[in-house]
Amino acid sequence: MILVLGGAGYIGSHAVKMLLDAGETVGVVDNLETGHLAAVDTRAKFYNVDLRDLNAFESVFSENEVESIIHFSANSLVGESVSLPIKYFENNVAGAVNVLKLMEKYGVKRIVFSSTAAVYGEPKQVPILEDSETLPTSPYGESKLMMEKMFKWADLAHGIRFVSLRYFNVAGADQSGDIGEAHGVETHLIPLVLQVPLGKRKEITIFGDDYPTKDGTCIRDYIHVTDLIDAHMRALDYLRQGHGSEIFNLGSGDGFSVKEIIDVARKVTGHEIPAVIAARRAGDPSTLIASSEKAERLLGWKPKYNDVETIVKDAWNWHSKHPNGFVGL
Ligand code: UDP
């Protein structure tokens, strides 16, 4: 069985579906703090368990033959992490300690886990390479960097092989429109922009138009969730083939400004989407663009849905079919 930790969340639920479609046996562990049971494919075996509850978590390992793990469970809001750092270290770092304890005890030797572009902080050069300096500017980024370091030492001591995937801006939804992004508190640009044509907000706020970019708004590298999960499956295969631990960036290599994203959303939805300029959001670097050359070279991975129009279209397909997310499903 492949154990998907955080399989009821936005990205995890897409992984569960794609792994099942590829013929894998899948178990899901999720505490449903931010995830949704309705997002979990019914073909998977579901455990409502918190990673910090070591006894309950251990029962998943004693009841199943866990072959590999894909780990998405984390708190992931940069702003929240600055005001609640202990929550982030407890959930993300202490949670990962329990994952490692059980991997060591039950002899599970492979794990693919989510990391983030936030480990780099304010980049000194773009595109960002994996060996660029890591200087996180938030407890969220720091917690992911700590996880990477813990896994490195556990590999040396216990032969636990890992692939850490540093995500850039994940967006879009499965093409079925059955699962997608549904956060209690939404902070991400694309779902927030789409709330305007959904009638849930009257305008979108642009956080700063005085950045040193072509139109003054921040530039980000958007990656379709389907491409992102494809990289996880390739990473798992890579470990199954016996390769050693690695860290990869996952992005499209292309940057789009906040204004460009809003324009694409106007085109896709046919709605005028009024936008207002506000102050910069604390901690936002002006430009984040990945070099994913390493993932292409070692995993043979290349994003297929890397035009932002497809990303916004697929997100819109999900949101317009499910304006209230998973509520009532
Ligand atoms: N952003 C914005 N208005 C919003 C939400 C986000 O202008 O209502 C900007 C944000 O400042 C950043 C970009 O959109 O430059 C992407 O933000 P998001 O939170 O989606 O992802 P992040 O890059 O922070 O991981």
XYZ file of N, CA, C and O and ligand atoms in Angstrom, residues 169 187-189 192 204-207 218 220 222 258 281 284, ligand 1:
85
model
N 3.896 27.839 -7.397
C 2.475 28.147 -7.109
C 1.547 27.121 -7.752
O 1.318 27.156 -8.956
N -6.458 32.155 0.651
C -5.473 33.241 0.546
C -4.820 33.260 -0.831
O -4.067 34.176 -1.140
N -5.052 32.237 -1.631
C -4.329 32.116 -2.905
C -5.000 32.898 -4.026
O -6.231 32.984 -4.098
N -4.152 33.419 -4.889
C -4.624 34.363 -5.899
C -5.721 33.788 -6.807
O -6.781 34.400 -6.952
N -9.110 33.125 -5.279
C -9.699 34.403 -4.835
C -10.223 35.199 -6.026
O -11.314 35.759 -5.969
N -11.186 41.980 -6.712
C -9.945 41.355 -6.240
C -8.981 42.473 -5.845
O -8.915 43.516 -6.510
N -8.244 42.238 -4.778
C -7.263 43.220 -4.325
C -5.893 42.808 -4.838
O -5.490 41.648 -4.668
N -5.195 43.736 -5.454
C -3.823 43.467 -5.915
C -2.873 43.992 -4.843
O -2.892 45.195 -4.536
N -2.081 43.092 -4.278
C -1.176 43.497 -3.199
C 0.110 44.102 -3.769
O 1.121 43.424 -3.918
N 3.556 41.384 -8.586
C 4.454 40.238 -8.336
C 4.346 39.169 -9.415
O 3.255 38.885 -9.927
N 4.865 35.167 -10.388
C 4.929 33.827 -9.817
C 4.926 32.786 -10.936
O 4.466 33.044 -12.054
N 3.285 29.439 -11.976
C 2.087 28.637 -11.668
C 2.201 27.251 -12.297
O 2.575 27.118 -13.465
N 0.534 39.240 -11.293
C -0.819 39.210 -10.711
C -1.807 39.790 -11.723
O -2.879 39.222 -11.968
N 1.773 42.925 0.375
C 1.546 41.974 1.465
C 2.914 41.650 2.060
O 3.862 41.389 1.314
N 6.148 39.128 0.695
C 6.058 38.665 -0.694
C 7.313 39.027 -1.489
O 7.577 40.211 -1.711
N -2.112 38.222 -4.391
C -2.839 39.378 -4.627
N -4.126 39.440 -4.157
C -4.705 38.430 -3.459
C -3.960 37.240 -3.229
C -2.666 37.171 -3.719
O -2.356 40.329 -5.230
O -5.873 38.584 -3.039
C -0.737 38.132 -4.908
C 0.313 37.877 -3.833
O 0.742 39.091 -3.258
C 1.403 37.180 -4.637
C 0.627 36.426 -5.726
O -0.666 37.031 -5.779
O 2.227 38.133 -5.260
C 0.471 34.943 -5.432
O -0.009 34.814 -4.103
P -0.512 33.438 -3.506
O -0.979 33.698 -2.101
O -1.491 32.806 -4.451
O 0.771 32.503 -3.515
P 2.254 32.704 -2.866
O 3.104 33.202 -3.990
O 2.136 33.635 -1.710
O 2.615 31.326 -2.457
